[in-house]
Short mmCIF file of C-alpha atoms and ligand atoms in Angstrom, two decimals:
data_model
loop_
_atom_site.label_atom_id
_atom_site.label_comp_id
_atom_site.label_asym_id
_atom_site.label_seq_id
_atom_site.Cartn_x
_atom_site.Cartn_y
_atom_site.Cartn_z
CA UNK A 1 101.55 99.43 80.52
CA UNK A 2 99.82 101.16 83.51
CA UNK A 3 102.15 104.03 83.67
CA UNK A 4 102.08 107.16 81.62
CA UNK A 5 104.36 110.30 81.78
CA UNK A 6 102.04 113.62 80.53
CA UNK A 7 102.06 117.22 79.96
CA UNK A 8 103.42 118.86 82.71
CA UNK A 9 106.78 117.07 82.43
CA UNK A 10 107.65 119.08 79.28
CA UNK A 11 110.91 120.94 80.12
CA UNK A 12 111.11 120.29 83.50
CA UNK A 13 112.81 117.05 83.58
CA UNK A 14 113.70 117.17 87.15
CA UNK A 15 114.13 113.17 87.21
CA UNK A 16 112.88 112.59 90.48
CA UNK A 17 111.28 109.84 89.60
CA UNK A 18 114.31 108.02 87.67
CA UNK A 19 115.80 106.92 90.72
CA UNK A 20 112.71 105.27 92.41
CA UNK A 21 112.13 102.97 89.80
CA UNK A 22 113.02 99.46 90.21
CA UNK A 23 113.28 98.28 86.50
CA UNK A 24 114.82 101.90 85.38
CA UNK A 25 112.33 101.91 82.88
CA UNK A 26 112.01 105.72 83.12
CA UNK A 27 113.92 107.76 80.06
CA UNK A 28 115.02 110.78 78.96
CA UNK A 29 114.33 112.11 75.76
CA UNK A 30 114.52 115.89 74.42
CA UNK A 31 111.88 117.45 76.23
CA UNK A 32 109.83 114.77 78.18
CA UNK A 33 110.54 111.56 79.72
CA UNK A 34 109.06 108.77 78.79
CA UNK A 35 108.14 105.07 80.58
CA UNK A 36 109.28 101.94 78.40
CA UNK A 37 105.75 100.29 78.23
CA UNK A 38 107.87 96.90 77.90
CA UNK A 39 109.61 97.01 81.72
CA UNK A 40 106.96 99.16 83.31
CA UNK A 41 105.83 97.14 86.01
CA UNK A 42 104.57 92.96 85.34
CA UNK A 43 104.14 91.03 88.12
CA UNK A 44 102.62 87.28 88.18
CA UNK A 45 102.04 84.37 86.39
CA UNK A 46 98.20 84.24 84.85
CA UNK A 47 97.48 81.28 87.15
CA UNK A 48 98.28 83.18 90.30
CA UNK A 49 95.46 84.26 92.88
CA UNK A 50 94.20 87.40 94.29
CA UNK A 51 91.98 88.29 97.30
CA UNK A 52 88.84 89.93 95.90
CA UNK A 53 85.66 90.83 97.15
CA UNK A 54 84.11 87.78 95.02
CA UNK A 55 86.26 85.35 96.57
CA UNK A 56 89.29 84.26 95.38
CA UNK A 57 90.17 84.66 91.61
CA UNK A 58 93.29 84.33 89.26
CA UNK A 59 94.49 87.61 87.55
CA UNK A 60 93.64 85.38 83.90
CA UNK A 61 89.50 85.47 85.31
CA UNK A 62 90.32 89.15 86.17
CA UNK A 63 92.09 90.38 83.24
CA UNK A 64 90.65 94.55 82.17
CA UNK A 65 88.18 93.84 85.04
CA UNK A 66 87.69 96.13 87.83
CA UNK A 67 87.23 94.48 91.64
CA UNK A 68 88.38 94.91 95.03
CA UNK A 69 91.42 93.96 96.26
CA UNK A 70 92.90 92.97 99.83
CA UNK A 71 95.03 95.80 100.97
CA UNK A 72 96.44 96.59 104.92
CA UNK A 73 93.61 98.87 105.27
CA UNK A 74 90.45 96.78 103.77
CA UNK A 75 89.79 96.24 100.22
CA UNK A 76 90.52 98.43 97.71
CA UNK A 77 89.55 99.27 93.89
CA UNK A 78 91.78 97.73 91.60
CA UNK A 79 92.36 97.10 87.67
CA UNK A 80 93.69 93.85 86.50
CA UNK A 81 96.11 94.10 83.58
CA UNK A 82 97.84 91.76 81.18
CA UNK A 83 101.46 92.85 80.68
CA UNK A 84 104.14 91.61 78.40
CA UNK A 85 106.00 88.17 78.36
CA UNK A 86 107.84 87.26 80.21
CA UNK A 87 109.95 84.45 81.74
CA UNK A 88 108.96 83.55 85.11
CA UNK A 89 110.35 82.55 88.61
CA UNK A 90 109.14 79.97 91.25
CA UNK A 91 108.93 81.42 94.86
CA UNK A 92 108.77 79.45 97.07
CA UNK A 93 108.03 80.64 100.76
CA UNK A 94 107.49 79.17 104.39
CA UNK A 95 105.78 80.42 107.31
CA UNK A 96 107.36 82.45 109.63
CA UNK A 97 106.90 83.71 113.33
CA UNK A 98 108.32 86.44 115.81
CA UNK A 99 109.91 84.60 118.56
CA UNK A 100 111.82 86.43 121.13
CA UNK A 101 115.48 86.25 121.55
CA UNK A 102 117.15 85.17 125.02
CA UNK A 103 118.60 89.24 124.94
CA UNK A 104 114.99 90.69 124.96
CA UNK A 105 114.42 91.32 121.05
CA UNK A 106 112.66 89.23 118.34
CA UNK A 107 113.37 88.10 115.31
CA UNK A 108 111.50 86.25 112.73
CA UNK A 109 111.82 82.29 112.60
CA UNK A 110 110.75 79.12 110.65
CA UNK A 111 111.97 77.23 113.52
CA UNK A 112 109.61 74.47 114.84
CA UNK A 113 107.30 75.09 111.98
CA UNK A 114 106.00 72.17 109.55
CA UNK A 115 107.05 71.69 106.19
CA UNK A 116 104.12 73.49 104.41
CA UNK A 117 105.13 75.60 101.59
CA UNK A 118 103.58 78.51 99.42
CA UNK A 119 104.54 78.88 95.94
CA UNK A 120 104.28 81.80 94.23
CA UNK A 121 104.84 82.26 90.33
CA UNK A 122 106.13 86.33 89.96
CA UNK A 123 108.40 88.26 87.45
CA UNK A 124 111.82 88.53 88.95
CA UNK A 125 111.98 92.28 88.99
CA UNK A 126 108.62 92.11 91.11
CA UNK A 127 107.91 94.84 93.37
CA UNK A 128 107.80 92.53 96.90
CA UNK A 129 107.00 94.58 100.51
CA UNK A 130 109.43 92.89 103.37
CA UNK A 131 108.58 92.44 106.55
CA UNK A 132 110.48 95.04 107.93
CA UNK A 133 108.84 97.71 105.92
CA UNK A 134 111.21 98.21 102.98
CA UNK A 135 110.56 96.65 99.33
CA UNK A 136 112.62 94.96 96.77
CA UNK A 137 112.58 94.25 93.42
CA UNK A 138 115.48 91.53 93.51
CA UNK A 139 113.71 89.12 95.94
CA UNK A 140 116.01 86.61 97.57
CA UNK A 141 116.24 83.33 99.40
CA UNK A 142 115.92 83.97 103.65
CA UNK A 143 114.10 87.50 102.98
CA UNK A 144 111.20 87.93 104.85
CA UNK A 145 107.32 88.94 103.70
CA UNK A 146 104.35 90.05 105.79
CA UNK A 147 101.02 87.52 105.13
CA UNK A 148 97.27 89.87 105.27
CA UNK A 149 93.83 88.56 106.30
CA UNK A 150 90.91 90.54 106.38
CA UNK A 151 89.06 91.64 109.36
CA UNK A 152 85.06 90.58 108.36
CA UNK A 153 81.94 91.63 110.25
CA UNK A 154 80.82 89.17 111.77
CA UNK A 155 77.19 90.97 112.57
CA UNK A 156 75.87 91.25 109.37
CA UNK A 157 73.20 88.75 107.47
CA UNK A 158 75.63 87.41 104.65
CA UNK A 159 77.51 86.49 107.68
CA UNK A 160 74.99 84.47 109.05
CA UNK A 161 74.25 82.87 106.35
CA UNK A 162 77.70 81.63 105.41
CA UNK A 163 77.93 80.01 109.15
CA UNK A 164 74.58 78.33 108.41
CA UNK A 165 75.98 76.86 105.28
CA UNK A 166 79.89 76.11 107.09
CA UNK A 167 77.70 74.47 109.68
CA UNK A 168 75.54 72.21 107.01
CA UNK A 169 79.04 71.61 105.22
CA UNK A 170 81.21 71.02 107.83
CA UNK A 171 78.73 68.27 110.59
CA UNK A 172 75.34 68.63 108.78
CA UNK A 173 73.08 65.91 106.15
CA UNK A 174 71.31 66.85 103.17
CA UNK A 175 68.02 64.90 103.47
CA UNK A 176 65.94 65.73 100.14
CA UNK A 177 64.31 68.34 97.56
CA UNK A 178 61.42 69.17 97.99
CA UNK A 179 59.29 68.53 95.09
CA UNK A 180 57.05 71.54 95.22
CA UNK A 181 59.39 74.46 96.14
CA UNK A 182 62.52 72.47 94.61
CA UNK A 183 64.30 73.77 97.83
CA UNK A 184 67.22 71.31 99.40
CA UNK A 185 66.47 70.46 103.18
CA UNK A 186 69.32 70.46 105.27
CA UNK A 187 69.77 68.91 109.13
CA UNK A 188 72.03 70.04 111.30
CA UNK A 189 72.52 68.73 114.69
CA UNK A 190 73.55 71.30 117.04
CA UNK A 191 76.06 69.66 120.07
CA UNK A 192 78.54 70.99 121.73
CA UNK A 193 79.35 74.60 123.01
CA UNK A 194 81.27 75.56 119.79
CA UNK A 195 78.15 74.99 117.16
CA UNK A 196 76.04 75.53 119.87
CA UNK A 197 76.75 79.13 119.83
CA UNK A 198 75.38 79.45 116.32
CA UNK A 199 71.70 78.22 117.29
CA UNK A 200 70.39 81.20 116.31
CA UNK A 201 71.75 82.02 113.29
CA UNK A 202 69.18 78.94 112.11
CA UNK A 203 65.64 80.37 110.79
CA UNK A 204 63.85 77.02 112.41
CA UNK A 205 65.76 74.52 115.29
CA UNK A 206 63.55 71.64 115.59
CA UNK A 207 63.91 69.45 119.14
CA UNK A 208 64.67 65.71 118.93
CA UNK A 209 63.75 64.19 122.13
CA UNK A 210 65.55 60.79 121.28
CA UNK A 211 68.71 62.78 120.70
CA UNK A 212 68.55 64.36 124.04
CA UNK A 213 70.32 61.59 125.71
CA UNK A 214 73.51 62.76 124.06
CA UNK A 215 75.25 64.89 126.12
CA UNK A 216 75.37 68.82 124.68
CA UNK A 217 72.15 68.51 122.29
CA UNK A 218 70.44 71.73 122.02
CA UNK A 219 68.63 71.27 118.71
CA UNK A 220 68.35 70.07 115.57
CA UNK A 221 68.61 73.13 112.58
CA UNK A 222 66.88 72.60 109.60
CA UNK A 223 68.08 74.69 106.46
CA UNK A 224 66.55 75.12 103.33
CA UNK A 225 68.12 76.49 100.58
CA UNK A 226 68.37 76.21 96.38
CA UNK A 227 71.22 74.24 96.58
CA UNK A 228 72.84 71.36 97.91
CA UNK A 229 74.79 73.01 100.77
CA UNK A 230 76.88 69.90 101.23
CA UNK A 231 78.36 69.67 97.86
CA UNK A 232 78.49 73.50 97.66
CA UNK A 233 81.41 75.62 97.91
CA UNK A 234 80.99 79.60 98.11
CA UNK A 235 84.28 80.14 95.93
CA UNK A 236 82.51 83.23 94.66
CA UNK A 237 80.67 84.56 97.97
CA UNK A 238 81.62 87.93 99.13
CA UNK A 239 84.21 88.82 102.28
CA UNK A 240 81.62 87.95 104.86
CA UNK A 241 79.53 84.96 103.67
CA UNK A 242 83.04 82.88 102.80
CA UNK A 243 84.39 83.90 106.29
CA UNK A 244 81.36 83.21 108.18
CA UNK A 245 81.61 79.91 106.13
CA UNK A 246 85.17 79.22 107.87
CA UNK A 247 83.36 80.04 111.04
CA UNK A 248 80.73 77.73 110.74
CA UNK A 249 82.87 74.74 109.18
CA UNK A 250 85.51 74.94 111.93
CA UNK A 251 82.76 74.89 114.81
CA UNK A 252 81.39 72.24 113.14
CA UNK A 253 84.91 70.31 112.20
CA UNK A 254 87.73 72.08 113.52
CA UNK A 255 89.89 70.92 116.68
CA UNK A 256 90.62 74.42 118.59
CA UNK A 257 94.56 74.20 119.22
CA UNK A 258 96.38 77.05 121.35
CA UNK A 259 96.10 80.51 120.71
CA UNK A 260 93.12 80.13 118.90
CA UNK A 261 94.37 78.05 116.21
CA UNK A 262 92.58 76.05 114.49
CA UNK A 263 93.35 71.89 112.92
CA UNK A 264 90.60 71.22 110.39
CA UNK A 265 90.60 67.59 109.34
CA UNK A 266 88.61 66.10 106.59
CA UNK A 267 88.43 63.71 103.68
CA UNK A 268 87.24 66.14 101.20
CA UNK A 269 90.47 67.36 99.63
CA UNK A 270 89.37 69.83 97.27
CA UNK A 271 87.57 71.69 99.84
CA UNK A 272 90.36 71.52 102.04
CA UNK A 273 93.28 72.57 99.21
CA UNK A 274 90.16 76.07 98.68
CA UNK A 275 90.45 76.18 102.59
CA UNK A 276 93.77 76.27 102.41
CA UNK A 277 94.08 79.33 99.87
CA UNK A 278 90.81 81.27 101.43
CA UNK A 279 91.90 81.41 105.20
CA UNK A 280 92.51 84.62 105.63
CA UNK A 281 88.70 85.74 104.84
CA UNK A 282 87.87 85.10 108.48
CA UNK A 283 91.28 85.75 109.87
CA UNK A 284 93.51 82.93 109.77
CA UNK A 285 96.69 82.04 107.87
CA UNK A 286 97.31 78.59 106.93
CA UNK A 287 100.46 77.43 108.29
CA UNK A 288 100.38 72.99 108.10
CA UNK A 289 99.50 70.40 106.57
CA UNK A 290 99.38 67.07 106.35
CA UNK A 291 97.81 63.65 105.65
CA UNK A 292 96.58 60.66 108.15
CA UNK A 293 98.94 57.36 107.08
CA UNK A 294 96.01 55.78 108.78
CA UNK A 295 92.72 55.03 106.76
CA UNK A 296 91.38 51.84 108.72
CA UNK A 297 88.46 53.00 110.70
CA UNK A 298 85.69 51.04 113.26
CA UNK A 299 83.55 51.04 109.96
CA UNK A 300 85.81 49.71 107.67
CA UNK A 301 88.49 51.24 105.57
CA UNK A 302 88.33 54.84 104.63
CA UNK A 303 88.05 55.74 100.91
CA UNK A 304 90.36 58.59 101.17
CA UNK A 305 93.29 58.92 103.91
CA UNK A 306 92.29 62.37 105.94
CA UNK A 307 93.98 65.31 105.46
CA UNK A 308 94.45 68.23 107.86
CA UNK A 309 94.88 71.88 107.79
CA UNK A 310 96.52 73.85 110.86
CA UNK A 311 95.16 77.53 110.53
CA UNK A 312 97.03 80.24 112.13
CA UNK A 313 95.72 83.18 114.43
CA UNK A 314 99.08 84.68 115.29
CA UNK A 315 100.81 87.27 113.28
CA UNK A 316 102.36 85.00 110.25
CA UNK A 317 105.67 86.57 107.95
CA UNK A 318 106.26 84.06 104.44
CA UNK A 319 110.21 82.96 104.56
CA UNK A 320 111.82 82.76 101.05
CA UNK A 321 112.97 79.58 100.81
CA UNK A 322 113.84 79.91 97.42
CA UNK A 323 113.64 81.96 93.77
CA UNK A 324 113.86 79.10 90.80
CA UNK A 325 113.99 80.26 87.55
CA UNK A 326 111.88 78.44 85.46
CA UNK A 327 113.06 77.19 82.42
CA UNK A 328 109.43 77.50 80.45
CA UNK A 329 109.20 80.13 77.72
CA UNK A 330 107.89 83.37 78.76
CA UNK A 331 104.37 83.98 79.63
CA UNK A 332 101.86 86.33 79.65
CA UNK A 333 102.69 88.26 82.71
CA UNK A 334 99.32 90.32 84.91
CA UNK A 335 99.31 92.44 87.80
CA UNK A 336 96.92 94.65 89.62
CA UNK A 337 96.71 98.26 89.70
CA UNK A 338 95.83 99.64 92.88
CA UNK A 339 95.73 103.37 93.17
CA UNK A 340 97.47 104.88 96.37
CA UNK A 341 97.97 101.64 98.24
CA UNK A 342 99.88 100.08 94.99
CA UNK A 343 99.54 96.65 97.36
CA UNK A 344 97.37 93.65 96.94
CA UNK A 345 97.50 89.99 99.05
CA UNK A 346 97.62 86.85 97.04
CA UNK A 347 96.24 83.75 97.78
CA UNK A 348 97.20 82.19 101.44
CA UNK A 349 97.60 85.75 102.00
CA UNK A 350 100.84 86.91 101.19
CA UNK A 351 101.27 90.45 100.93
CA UNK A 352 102.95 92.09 97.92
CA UNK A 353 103.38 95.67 96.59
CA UNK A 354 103.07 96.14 93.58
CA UNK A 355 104.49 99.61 91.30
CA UNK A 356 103.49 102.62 90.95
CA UNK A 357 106.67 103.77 93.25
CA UNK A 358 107.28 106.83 90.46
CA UNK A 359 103.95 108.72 90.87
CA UNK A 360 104.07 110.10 94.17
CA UNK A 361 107.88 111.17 93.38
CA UNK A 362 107.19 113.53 90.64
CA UNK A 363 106.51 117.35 92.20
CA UNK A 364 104.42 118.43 88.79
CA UNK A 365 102.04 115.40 89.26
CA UNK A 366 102.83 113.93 85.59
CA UNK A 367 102.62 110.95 86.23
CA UNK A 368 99.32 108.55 85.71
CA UNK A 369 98.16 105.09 85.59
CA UNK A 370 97.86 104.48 82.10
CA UNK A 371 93.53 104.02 83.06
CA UNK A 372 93.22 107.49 85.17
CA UNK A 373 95.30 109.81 82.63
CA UNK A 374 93.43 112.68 82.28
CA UNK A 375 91.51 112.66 79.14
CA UNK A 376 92.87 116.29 77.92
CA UNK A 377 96.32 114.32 78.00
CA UNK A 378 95.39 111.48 76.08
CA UNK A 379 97.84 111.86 73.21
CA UNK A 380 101.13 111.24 75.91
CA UNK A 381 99.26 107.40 75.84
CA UNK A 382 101.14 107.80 72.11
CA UNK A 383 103.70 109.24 73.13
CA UNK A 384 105.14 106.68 75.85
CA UNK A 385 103.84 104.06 73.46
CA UNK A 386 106.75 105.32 70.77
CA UNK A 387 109.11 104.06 73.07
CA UNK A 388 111.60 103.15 70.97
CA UNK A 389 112.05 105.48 68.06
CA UNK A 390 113.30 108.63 70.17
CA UNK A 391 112.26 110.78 67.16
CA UNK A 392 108.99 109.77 67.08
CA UNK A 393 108.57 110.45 70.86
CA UNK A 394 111.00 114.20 69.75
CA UNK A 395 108.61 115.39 67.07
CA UNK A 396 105.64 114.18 68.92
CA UNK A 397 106.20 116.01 72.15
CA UNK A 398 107.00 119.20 70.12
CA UNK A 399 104.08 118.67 68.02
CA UNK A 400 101.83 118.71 71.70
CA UNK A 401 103.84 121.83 72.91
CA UNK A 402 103.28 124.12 70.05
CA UNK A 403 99.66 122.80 69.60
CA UNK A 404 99.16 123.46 72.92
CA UNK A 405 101.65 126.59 73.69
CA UNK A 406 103.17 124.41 77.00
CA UNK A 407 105.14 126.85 78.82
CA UNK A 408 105.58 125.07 82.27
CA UNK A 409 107.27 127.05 84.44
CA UNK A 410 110.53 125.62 86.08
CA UNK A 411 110.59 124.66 88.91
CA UNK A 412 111.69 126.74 91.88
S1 LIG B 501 105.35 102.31 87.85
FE1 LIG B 501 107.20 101.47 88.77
S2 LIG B 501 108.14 100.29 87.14
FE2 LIG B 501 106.69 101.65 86.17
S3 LIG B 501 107.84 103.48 85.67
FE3 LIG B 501 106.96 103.84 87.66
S4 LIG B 501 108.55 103.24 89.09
FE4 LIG B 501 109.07 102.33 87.11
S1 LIG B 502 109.41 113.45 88.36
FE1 LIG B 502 107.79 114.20 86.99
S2 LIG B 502 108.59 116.07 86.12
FE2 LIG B 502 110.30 115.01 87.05
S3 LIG B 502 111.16 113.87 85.35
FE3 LIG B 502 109.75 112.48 86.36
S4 LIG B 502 107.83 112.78 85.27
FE4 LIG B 502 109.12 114.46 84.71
#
């Protein structure tokens, strides 16, 4: 349970926050109310990923850890916790876009879009934001959800060094290890305007004169580092170096489309299906996808058919296409706790609220997450924890109050 109901509730009772709760998991007992620890908010699947400040991560890798989450305004602190079981439903969403209507006005379409779906594993009493600022906790088929990305520097070192490595990724060759410093040497040949552009960001650029007759050849960049940077993924970089990766990759691979779109295309379909997740580090949505029938080449045939990515710069909204129920047992269910914004963005970067909706109603501030309850009011943890037996939760509360002579005065 994150939620906890304390002192200054005792005979006041108001029940402002009954009404905001989506699971009406608040009660009333004699003197207090109480939170049902079972329905208090549960959100997602254990599988399901959030954007952190270490990359991308499930909520199972997470679980009683602190980390930052994405939010609308930057990342925020946020607990992971592991709630009850719980059965599960599928949902499964599409991308979306404002178009304009022929009468002047927009509205939100799928229209013209490919068949890419997102599928997101959630409680079915979740706590979802819509795109047209209202939430829901009864999320339904042709609803519409807004996607986040984050907004990276692009001017600091970790930057820099994530384009290097994008670059050495993306168009670059490994070429050995050094024996004495056990560093891997990396070349990376620098044509065209779009890679071009990074020239700098490379500690040494060495000049091939017999690659000058190619058109656009402004260097060669050599890269050392202590791994292989070709092999290497940076699933666990922070905001900047995993954006400035993107950066670097897509200058190196990418195929600018309009509106500063991106199609990535590649054989390396791991990398791609991480791409695919992590776009929104440096800005982009993922909105296609698809795979080359084609995998005869002027070399021979390919070993794996290329598959492609079509990254998004435009404002992108998630369709719900559908809500399955699943017919698995119930699962351990996690969610993040995210004080004041009570919002995170999952992987592809949908954006979802989570609960917490009671705590600002409550005029006596008595309500806590169950990990920033004042520690004077520790014994309410108890209390809300009886759920269950309301004469446990009774004699309890009474106990507190003449313990602790409560007299709150009503309110006026
Ligand atoms: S946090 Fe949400 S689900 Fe839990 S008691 Fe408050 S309003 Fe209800
Ligand atoms: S809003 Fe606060 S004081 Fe009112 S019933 Fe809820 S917890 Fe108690």
């Amino acid at each position: 349970m994150t939620y906890i109901i304390a002192e200054p509730c005792i005979d006041i009772k108001d029940r402002s926050c009954v009404d905001v709760c989506p699971v009406d998991c608040i009660h009333e007992f004699e003197r207090i109310l109480i939170i049902d620890p079972e329905e208090c908010i549960d959100c997602f699947a254990s599988t399901e990923q959030l954007f952190t400040t270490q990359g991308l991560r499930t909520f199972a890798e997470l679980e009683d850890q602190p980390c930052r989450v994405l939010t609308d305004t930057g990342f925020k602190p946020a607990l992971v916790k592991r709630f009850r079981r719980k059965p599960v439903v599928a949902v499964e969403l599409a991308p979306a876009f404002e178009e304009r209507t022929r009468y002047g006005g927009t509205r939100l379409t799928t229209r013209n879009i490919s068949r890419f779906r997102r599928t997101v594993w959630a409680t079915s009493t979740h706590s979802w934001f819509l795109a047209d600022g209202e939430r829901t906790d009864s999320l339904s088929s042709g609803q519409f959800i807004p996607s986040m990305r984050a907004q990276p520097r692009r001017d600091s070192e970790t930057y820099r060094l994530g384009v290097v490595h994008g670059l050495v990724f993306g168009d670059g060759s490994w070429n050995k290890q050094e024996i004495r410093s056990g560093e891997h040497l990396h070349y990376v040949q620098l044509y065209g305007e779009r890679v071009a552009k990074f020239r700098d960001f490379f500690d040494q650029v060495n000049f091939s004169p017999s690659l000058d007759v190619h058109p656009g050849y402004v260097g060669t960049g050599v890269v050392r580092s202590c791994a292989n940077l070709k092999r290497l993924l940076p699933e666990t970089a922070d905001v900047e170096y995993i954006a400035g990766f993107i950066d670097g990759w897509l200058a190196a691979d990418g195929d600018p489309v309009r509106a500063g779109s991106w199609r990535l295309r590649s054989i390396d379909h791991e990398a791609l299906a991480w791409l695919e997740a992590v776009a929104p580090y440096a800005g982009l949505v993922t909105v296609g996808s698809g795979e080359e029938s084609s995998v005869e080449t002027n070399f021979g045939v390919r070993s794996r058919p290329i598959r492609w990515l079509y990254l998004a710069t435009r404002e992108v909204f998630w369709r719900v296409m559908s809500v399955e129920p699943q017919e698995a047992d119930a699962e351990n269910t996690f969610c993040a706790v995210v004080p004041e914004k009570h919002a995170f963005t999952l992987a592809g970067g949908v954006y979802t609220g989570n609960c917490g909706a009671c705590e600002p109603e409550c005029p006596v501030e008595a309500i806590f997450p169950e990990d920033a309850l004042p520690d004077k009011w520790e014994p309410f943890v108890k209390i809300n924890y009886a759920y269950g037996d309301p004469e446990a939760i009774n004699q309890l509360t009474n106990e507190y109050a003449t313990e602790h002579n409560v007299q709150n005065p009503p309110l006026e």
